XYZ file of C-alpha atoms in Angstrom:
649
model
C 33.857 27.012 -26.710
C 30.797 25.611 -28.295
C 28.422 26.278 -31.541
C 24.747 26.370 -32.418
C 23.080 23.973 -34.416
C 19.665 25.267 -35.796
C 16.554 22.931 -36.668
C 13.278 25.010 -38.501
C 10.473 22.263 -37.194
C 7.425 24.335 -37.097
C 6.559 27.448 -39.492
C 8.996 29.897 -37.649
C 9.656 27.960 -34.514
C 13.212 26.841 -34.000
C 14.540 24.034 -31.753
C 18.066 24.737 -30.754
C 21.022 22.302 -29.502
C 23.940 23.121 -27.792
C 26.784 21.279 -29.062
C 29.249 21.013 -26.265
C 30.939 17.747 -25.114
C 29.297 16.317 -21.843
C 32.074 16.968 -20.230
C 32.124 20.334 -20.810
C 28.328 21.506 -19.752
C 26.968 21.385 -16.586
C 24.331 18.799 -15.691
C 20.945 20.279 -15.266
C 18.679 19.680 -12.015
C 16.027 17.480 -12.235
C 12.591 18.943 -13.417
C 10.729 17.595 -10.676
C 8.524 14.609 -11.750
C 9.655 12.352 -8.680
C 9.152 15.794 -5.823
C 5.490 16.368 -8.063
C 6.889 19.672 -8.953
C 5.674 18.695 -12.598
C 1.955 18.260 -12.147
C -0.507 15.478 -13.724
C -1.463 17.447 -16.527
C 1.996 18.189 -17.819
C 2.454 14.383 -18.276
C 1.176 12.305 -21.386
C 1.416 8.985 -23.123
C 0.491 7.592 -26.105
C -1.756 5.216 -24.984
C -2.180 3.550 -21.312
C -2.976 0.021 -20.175
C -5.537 1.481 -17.602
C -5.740 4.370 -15.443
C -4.196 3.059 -12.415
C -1.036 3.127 -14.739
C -1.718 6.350 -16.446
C 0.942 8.576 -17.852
C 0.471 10.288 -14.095
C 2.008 7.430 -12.451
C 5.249 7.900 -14.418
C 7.269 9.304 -11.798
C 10.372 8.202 -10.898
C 10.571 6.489 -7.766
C 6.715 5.656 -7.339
C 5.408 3.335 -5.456
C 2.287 1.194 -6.087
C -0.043 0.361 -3.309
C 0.003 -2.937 -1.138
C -2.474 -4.433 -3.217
C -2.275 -3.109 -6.969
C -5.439 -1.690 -8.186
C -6.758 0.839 -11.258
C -5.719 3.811 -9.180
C -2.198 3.263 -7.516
C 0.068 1.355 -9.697
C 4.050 1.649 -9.732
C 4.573 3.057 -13.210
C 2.991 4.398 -16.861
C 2.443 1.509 -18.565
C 1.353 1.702 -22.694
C -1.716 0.274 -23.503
C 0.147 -1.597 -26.709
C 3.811 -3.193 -26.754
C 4.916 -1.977 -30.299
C 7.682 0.671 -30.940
C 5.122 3.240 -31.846
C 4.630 4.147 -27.737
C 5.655 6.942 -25.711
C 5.888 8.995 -22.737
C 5.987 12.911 -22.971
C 6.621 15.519 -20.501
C 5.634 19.576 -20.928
C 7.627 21.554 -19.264
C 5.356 24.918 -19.752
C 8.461 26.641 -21.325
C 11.602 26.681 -23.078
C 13.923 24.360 -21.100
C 17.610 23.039 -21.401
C 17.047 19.218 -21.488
C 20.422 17.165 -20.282
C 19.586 13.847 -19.445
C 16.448 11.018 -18.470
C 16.528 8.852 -15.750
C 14.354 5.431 -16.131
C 12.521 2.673 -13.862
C 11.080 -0.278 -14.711
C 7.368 -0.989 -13.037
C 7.178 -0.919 -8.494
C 5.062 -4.154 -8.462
C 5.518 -7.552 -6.313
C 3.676 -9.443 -8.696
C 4.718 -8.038 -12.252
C 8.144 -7.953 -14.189
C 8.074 -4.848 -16.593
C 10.966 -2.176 -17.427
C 12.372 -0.454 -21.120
C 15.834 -1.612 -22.086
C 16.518 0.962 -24.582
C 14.394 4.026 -25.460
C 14.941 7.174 -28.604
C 14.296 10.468 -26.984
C 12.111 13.052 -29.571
C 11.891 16.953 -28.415
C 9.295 19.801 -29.912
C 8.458 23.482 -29.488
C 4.729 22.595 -30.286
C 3.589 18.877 -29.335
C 2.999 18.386 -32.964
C 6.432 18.101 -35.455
C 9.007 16.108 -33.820
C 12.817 15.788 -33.575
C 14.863 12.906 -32.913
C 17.921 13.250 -31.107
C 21.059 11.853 -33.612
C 24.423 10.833 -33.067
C 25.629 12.064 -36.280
C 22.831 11.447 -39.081
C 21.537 8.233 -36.623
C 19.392 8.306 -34.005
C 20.287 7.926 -30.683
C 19.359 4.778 -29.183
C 19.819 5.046 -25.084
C 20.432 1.712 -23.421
C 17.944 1.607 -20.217
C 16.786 -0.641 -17.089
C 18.290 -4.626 -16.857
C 15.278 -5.035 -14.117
C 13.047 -2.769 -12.568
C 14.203 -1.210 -9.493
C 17.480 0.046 -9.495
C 17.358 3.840 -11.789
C 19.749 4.795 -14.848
C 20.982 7.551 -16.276
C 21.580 8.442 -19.655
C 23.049 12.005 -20.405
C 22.887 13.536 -23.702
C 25.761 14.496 -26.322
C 24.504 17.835 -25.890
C 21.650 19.643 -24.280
C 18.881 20.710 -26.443
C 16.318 23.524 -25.685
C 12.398 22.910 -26.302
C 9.554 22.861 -24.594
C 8.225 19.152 -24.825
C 9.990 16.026 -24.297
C 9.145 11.970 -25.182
C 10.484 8.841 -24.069
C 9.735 6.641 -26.780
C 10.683 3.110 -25.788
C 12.405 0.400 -28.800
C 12.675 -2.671 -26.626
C 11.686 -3.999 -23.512
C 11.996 -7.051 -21.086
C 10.664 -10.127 -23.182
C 8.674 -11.539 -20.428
C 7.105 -8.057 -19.487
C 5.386 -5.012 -20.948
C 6.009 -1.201 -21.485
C 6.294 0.354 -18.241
C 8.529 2.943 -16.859
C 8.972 5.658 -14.269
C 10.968 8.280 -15.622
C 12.659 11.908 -14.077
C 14.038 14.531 -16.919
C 17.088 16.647 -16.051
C 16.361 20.306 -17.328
C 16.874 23.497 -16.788
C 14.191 26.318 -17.724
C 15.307 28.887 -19.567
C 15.316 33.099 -17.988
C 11.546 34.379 -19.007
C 10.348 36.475 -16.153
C 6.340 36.637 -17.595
C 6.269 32.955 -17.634
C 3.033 32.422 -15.355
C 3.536 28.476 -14.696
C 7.378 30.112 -13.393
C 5.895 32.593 -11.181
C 3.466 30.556 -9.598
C 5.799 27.784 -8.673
C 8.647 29.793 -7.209
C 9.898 29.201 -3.503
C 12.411 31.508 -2.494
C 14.178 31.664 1.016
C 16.045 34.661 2.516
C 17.572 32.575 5.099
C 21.767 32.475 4.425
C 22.398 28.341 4.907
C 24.524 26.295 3.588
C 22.396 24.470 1.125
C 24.056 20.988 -0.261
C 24.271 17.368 0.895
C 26.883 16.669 3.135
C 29.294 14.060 3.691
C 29.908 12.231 6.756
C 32.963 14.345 6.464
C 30.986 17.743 5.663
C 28.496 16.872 8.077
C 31.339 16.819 11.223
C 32.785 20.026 9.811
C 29.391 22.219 9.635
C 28.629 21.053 13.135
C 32.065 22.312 14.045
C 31.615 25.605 12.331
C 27.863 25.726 13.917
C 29.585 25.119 17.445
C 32.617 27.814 16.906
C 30.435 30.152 15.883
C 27.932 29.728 18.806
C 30.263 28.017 21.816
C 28.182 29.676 24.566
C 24.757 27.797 23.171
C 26.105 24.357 21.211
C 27.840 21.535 22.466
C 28.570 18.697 20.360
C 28.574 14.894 21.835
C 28.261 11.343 20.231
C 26.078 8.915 21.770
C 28.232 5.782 20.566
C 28.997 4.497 17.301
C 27.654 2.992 14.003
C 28.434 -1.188 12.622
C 31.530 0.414 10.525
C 32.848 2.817 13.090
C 31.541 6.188 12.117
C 30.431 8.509 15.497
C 26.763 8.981 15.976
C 26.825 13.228 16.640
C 25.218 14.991 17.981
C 24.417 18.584 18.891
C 22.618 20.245 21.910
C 21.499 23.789 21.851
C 21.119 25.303 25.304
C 21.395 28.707 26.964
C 23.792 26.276 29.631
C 24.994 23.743 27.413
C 25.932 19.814 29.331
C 23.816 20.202 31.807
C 20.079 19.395 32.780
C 18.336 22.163 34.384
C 16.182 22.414 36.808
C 12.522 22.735 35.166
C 13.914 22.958 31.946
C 12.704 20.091 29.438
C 14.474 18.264 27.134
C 13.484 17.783 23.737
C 14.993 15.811 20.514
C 15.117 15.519 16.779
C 16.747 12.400 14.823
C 16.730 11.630 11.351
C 18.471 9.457 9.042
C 17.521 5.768 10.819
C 17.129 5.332 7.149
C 19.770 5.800 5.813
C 19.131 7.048 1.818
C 15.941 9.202 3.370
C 18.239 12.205 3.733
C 16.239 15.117 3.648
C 15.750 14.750 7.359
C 19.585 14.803 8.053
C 19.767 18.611 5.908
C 17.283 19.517 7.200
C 18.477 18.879 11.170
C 21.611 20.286 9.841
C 19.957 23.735 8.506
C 18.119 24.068 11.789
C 21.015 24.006 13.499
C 22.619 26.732 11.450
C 19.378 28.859 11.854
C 19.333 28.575 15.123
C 23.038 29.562 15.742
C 22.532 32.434 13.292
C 18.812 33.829 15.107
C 19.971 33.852 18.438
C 23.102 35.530 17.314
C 20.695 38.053 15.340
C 18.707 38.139 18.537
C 15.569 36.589 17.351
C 13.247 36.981 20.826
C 11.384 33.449 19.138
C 15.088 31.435 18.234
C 15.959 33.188 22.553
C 12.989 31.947 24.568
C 13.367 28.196 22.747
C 16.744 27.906 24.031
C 16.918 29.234 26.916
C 13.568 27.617 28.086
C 14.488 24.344 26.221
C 17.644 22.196 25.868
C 17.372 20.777 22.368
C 19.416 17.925 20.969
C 19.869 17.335 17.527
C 20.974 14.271 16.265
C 21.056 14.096 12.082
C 22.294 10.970 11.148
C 21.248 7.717 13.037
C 22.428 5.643 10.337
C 25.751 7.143 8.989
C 26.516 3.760 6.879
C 23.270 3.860 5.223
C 23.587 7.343 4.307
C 26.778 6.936 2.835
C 26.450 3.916 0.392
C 23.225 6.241 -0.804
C 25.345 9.632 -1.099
C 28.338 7.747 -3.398
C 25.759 6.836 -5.658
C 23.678 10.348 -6.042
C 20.249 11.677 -5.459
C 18.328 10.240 -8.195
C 20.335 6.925 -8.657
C 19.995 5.640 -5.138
C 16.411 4.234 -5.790
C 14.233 3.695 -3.402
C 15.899 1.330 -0.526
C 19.895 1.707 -1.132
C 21.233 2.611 2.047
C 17.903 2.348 4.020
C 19.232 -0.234 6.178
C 22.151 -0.465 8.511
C 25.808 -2.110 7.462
C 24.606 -5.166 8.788
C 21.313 -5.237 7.420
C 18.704 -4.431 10.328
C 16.005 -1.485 10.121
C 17.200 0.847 12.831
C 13.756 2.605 13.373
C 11.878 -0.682 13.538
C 14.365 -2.450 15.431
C 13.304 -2.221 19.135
C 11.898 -4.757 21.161
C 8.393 -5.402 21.013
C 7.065 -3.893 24.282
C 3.478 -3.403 22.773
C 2.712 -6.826 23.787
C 3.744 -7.335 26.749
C 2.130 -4.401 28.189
C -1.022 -5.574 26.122
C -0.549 -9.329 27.782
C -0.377 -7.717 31.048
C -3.698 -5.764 30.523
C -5.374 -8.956 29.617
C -4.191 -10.714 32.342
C -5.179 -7.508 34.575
C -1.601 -7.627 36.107
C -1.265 -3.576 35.513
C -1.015 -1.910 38.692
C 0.087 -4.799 40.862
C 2.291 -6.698 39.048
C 2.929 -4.404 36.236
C 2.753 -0.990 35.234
C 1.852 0.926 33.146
C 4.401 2.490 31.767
C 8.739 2.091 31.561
C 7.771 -1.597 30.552
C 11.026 -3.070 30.947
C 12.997 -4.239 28.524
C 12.819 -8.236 27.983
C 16.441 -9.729 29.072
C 16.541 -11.846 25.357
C 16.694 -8.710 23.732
C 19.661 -7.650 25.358
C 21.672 -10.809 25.048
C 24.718 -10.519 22.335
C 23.071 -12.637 20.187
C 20.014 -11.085 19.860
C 19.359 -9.163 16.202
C 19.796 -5.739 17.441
C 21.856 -3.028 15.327
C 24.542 -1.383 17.686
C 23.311 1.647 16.802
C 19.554 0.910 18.358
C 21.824 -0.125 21.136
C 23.205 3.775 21.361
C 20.020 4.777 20.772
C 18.247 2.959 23.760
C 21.570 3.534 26.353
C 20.712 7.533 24.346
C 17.066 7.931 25.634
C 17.510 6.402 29.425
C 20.208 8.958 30.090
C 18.328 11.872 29.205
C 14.903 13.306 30.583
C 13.356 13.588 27.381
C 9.727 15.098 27.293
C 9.336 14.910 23.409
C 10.644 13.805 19.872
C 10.377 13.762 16.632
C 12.259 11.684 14.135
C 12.558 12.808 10.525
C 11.667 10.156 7.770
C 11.345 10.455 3.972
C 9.372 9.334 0.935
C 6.201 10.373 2.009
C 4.126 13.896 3.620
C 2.307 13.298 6.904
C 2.812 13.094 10.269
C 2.560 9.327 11.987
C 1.606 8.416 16.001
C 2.069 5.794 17.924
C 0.853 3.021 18.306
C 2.663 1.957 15.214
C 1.248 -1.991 15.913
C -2.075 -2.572 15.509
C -3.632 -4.432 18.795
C -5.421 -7.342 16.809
C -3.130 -9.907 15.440
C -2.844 -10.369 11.787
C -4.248 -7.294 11.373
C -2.581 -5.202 8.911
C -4.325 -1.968 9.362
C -6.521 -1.095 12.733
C -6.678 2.468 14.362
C -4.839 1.760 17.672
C -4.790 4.792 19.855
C -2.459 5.162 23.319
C -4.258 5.975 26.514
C -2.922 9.642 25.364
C -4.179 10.056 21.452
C -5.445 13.169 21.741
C -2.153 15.111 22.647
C -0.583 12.902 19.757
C -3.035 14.165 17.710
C -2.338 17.513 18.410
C 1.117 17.147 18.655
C 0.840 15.562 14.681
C -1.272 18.403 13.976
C 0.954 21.178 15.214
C 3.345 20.222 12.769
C 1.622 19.283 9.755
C -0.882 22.252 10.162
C 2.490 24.456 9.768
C 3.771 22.516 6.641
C 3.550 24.656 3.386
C 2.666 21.376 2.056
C 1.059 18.712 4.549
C -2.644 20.126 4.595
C -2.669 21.456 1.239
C -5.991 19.486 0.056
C -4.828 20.618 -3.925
C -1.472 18.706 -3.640
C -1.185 15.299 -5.141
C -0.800 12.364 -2.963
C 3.334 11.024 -3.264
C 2.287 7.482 -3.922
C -1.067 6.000 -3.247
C -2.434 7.583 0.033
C -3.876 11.092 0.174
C -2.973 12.238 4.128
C -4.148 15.660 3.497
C -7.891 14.110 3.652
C -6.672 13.589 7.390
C -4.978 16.291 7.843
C -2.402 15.342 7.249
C -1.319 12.947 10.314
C -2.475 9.358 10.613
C -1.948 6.739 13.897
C 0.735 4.574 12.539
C -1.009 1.178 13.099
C -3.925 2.803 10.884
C -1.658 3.146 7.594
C 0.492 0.031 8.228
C 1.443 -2.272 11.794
C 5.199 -2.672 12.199
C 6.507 -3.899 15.874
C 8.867 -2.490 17.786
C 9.075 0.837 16.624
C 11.081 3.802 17.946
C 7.733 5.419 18.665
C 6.444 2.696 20.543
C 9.258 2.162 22.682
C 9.935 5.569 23.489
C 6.357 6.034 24.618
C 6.356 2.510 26.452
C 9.982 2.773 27.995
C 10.675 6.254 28.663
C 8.497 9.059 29.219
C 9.084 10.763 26.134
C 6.480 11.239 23.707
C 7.960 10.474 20.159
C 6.400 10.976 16.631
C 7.591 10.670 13.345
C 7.578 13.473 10.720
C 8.031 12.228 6.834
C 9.248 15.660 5.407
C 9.186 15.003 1.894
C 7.812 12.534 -1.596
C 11.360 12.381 -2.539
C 12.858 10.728 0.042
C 16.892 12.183 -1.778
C 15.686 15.445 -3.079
C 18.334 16.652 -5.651
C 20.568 19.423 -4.005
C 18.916 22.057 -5.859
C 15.830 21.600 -4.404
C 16.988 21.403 -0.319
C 16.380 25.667 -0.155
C 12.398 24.593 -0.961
C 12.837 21.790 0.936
C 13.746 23.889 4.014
C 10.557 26.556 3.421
C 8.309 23.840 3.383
C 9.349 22.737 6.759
C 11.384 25.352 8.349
C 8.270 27.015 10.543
C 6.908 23.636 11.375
C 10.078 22.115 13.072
C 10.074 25.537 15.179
C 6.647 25.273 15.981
C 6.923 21.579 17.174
C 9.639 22.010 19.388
C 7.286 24.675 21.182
C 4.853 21.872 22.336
C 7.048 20.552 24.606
C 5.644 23.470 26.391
C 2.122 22.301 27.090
C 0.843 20.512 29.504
C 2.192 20.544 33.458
C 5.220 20.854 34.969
C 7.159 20.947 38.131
C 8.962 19.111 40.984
C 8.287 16.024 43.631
C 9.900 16.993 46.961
C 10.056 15.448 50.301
C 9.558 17.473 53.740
C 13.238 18.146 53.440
C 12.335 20.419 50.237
C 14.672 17.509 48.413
C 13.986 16.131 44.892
C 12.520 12.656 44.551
C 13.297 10.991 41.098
C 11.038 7.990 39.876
C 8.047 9.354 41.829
C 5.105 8.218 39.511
C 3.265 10.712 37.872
C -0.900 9.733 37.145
C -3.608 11.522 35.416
C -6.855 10.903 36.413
C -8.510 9.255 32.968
C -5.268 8.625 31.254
C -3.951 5.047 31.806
C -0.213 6.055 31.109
C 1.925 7.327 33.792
C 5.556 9.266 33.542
C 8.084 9.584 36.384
C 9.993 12.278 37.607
C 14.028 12.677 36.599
C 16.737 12.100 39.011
C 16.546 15.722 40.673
C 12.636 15.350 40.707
C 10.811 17.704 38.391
C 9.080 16.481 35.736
C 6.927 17.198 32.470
C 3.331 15.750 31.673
C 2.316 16.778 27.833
C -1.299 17.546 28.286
C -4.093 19.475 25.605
C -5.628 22.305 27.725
C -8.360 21.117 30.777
C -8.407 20.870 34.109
C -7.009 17.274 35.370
C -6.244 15.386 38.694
C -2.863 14.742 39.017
C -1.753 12.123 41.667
C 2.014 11.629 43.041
C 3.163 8.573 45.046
C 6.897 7.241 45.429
C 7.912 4.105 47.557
C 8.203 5.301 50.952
C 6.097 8.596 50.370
C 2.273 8.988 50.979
C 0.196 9.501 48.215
C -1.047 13.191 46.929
C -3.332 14.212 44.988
C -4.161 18.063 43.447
C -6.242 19.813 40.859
C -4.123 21.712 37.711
C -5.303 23.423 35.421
C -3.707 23.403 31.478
C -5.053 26.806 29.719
C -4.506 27.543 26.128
C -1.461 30.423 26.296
C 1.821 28.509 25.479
C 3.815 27.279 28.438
C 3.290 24.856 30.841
C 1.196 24.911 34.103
C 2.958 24.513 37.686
C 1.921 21.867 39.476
C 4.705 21.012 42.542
C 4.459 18.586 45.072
C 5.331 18.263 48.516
C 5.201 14.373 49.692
C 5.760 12.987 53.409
C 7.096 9.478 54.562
C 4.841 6.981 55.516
C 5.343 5.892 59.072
C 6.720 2.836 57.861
C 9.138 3.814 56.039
C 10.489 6.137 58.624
C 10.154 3.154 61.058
C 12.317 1.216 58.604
C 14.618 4.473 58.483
C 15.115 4.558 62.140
C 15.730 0.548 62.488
C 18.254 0.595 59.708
C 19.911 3.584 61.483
C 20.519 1.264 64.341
C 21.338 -1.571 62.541
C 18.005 -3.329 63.996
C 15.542 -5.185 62.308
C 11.819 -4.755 62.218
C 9.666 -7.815 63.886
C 8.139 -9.653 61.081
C 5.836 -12.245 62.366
C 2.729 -13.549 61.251
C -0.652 -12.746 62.170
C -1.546 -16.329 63.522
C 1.497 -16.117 65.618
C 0.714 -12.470 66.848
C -2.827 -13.379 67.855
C -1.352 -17.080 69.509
C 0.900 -14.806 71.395
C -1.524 -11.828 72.523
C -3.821 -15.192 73.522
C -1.300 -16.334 75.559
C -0.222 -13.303 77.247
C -4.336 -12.568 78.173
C -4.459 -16.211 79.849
C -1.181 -15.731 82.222
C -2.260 -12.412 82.989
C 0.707 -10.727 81.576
């Protein structure tokens, strides 16, 4: 039950309020300041300190640049501290407003957030209404500092087109500043042109909603039941509190490593309140079930050709502190790090260096290679600062033969490479390229080139850098250096090739907003996956037609090597070319051949057939007889030989 209270504010114009108890209306979605659904021009302030905190930096969530300048600061901030400020938002159309959300300033050097704010609403920008409690008006108690976001819902929705913020008091040692998100929801006009334009719709039957650690177990259960013949579902060890790390492989012969077949992976949620990666690991999986079912020839030919694991959420704990408090009142870092405190994704050991110590000291090949650096033994002590679930993750990626990765992040759109560490020391930004950038670069491409949203040179940059200038991928050291990476390590320690994939501005996009979420990327997680189809392929065999694992795998030009898996094929991600590929093994003779990568998808077969070197099968034959070969040195040889020549023997 409710009633309609009527306010005349402009000639015929009416603005109308809902009155319902709070309890009894549901809370709208929000509007989309924080996912830049609301563009630039539908925000306005009074007045503004400078442009770098215009009205356009009012987004909840926002973060300011490294070093703060006039173009990429953390908030709006007015121009004058008085009550007479404020903040407006146009939503294009008659909307249901609920509720605001508020933030003080992102800044390391400044102190500035609202403490209590009126809210005014208006059908025409210029006669005003201020929302009452009774004949009063409402004052809404805001932000105590300036990082962690608050919600104030209304007594009752009211319906207008135009919204302000208009702060009464602030922190006394700061200014006006705030980063704000509106709940709303528009109301039906099907001619609205702003309405049209900005509609996403998918046809694709998922189960849209966040998902418990709980929910999440379930769906992959119901994914699994409904596709037992393709699914399998494993945990690869467990997280600080307890919780399994799951996680799902999709494969026309599910447990088992083929022959030829490569293996691929996708894991999200290292940080643990960046959750659009997790959904969206968890729709694929659905989709996938559902197309192959449907017989989709596209969803048939990945898995069959492909064993795919999924693995949504690296950092359970995180994700769960995040998901009791909501989408938009997480902030920006609740639940980012693991139960005891460590960054999962940047909390490998720092191989970078030693392989880049080696180089100096030109140990690589003879004492080194150049590739599978080892891990250093302090880092695998007990008391060595390592999360338990980096631990799984390592133990994760030795096991398995994988050829390529990508690990979802949030709170940003492009597509990052390794190296993640810049080479100079000190440096905090310096393009540093592997030995193979230009399949990363392609490999970054592939996926941001099929975003809805990555390329789009119209969109607005999320905080302060505008990737789709560069296409939107960038080498990791480039944008910022952080050691010990998962990228880095993956590409240093394995022979995977790993990238990371930030899906998303809003790194805890409100429920309502996953379906978009999941156009945007939907064809580009498909069409990465593919690449793990270019390049060469094929097996290292002895005489005996037997497999040969760890036989080293080297492209002529490209100072990184790979190795063949324990029954001997292999995978070497190459762009198209023609390349010479060289094989040698301990014991085995080296071989070289010509292959050829062309453009079609799939990769080229390039097999090898390797011999023993007659020392190693003298060594066979003298171990088979439980004799030892005659070591002895040259001076003594040549004494002996000298000898012999003198007695005549």
């Amino acid at each position: 039950v409710f009633w309609v209270q009527v306010d005349v504010i402009h000639s015929t114009q009416l603005l109308v309020t809902l009155l319902i108890s709070p309890s009894c209306y549901p809370e709208c979605p929000p509007m989309g300041l924080e996912t830049l659904k609301i563009d630039d021009f539908q925000l306005h302030a009074s007045t503004t300190k400078r442009y770098g905190l215009g009205a356009h930096r009012g987004r909840l969530n926002i973060q300011a640049g490294l070093h703060e300048d006039d173009l990429y600061d953390g908030a709006w901030c007015a121009g004058r501290d008085d009550p007479l400020q404020w903040f407006e938002v146009d939503a294009r159309r008659l909307t249901k407003f609920t509720g605001v959300i508020t933030q003080g300033r992102s800044s390391l050097w400044s102190s500035d957030w609202v403490t209590s704010y009126k809210v005014m609403v208006s059908n025409d920008s210029h006669t005003w209404i201020t929302l009452k409690n009774g004949s009063v008006d409402l004052i809404f108690h805001a932000n105590r500092e300036k990082e962690i976001p608050v919600r104030n819902i209304f007594p009752a929705p009211v319906v207008a087109r135009y919204i302000r913020v208009n702060p009464r008091s602030w922190f006394a040692r700061g200014s006006i500043c705030m980063r704000v998100e509106i709940l709303g929801c528009p109301m039906s006009d099907p001619n609205n042109y702003y309405h049209r334009r900005n509609e996403v719709i998918t046809t694709d039957d998922l189960d849209f909603r966040h998902h418990s650690y709980k929910d999440m177990r379930h769906l992959m259960k119901v994914v699994n039941e409904m596709c037992p013949n393709i699914t399998r579902i494993y945990n690869i060890g467990k997280s600080q509190s307890g919780l399994k790390l799951y996680a799902i492989e999709i494969s026309d012969n599910p447990g088992e490593h083929e022959l030829g077949e490569p293996e691929f992976r996708y894991t999200a949620g290292s940080h643990g309140n960046e959750v659009l990666g997790r959904e969206l690991l968890l729709l694929l999986m659905q989709f996938m079930c559902l197309e192959y079912l449907s017989g989709n020839q596209r969803i048939r030919h990945l898995v069959e050709e492909t064993r795919i694991h999924l693995l949504p959420s690296v950092n359970p704990d995180g994700y769960e502190k995040a998901f009791e408090v909501g989408s938009e009142l997480s902030g920006w870092s609740l639940g980012r790090w693991s139960n005891d405190g460590i960054d999962i994704h940047h909390n490998f050991p720092d191989l970078n260096s030693i392989l880049w110590e080696a180089e100096v000291k030109k140990w690589i090949p003879r004492k080194m290679f150049n590739h599978h650096v080892p891990i250093p033994e302090w880092y695998q002590s007990k008391n060595a600062s390592v999360a338990v679930e980096t631990r799984a993750l390592i133990a994760w990626m030795e096991k398995m033969p994988f050829v390529l990765g990508g690990n979802l992040q949030g709170g940003e759109l492009v597509v990052t490479f390794p190296y993640d560490k810049t080479r100079s020391q000190g440096v905090i930004r310096e393009q540093t390229p592997t030995p193979d950038d230009h399949v990363f670069r392609w490999l970054a491409f592939s996926y941001a080139s099929t975003h809805r949203l990555m390329t789009d040179a119209n969109r607005r940059a999320c905080h302060t850098d505008d990737f789709a200038k560069e296409d939107g991928t960038i080498n990791g050291a480039s944008w910022h250096t952080a050691a010990g990476s998962m990228n880095d390590f993956s590409y240093l320690h394995t022979n995977c090739f790993e990238l990371s994939m930030y899906v998303g501005c809003d790194k805890f996009p409100h429920e309502s907003e996953l379906p978009e979420e999941w156009e945007n990327n939907r064809e580009s997680l498909l069409v990465f996956m593919e690449q793990v189809h270019r390049g060469i392929k094929g097996v290292v065999r002895d005489l005996q037609g037997r497999g040969i694992a760890n036989a080293i795998i080297s492209v002529e030009g490209i100072g990184h090597d790979i190795r063949t898996a324990a029954d001997g094929d292999y995978w070497r991600l190459l762009n198209p070319g023609e390349y010479t590929v060289t094989v040698r093994a301990e014991g085995y003779s080296l071989t070289s051949k010509k292959c050829e990568v062309g453009y079609e998808m799939g990769a080229t077969r390039c097999d090898f057939t390797i011999s023993r070197t007659n020392m190693s099968r003298i060594k066979e034959i003298m171990q088979k007889f439980n004799k030892q070969p005659i070591r002895l040195p040259i001076r003594q040889l040549q004494a002996r030989r000298s000898r012999q020549r003198r007695l005549g023997t």
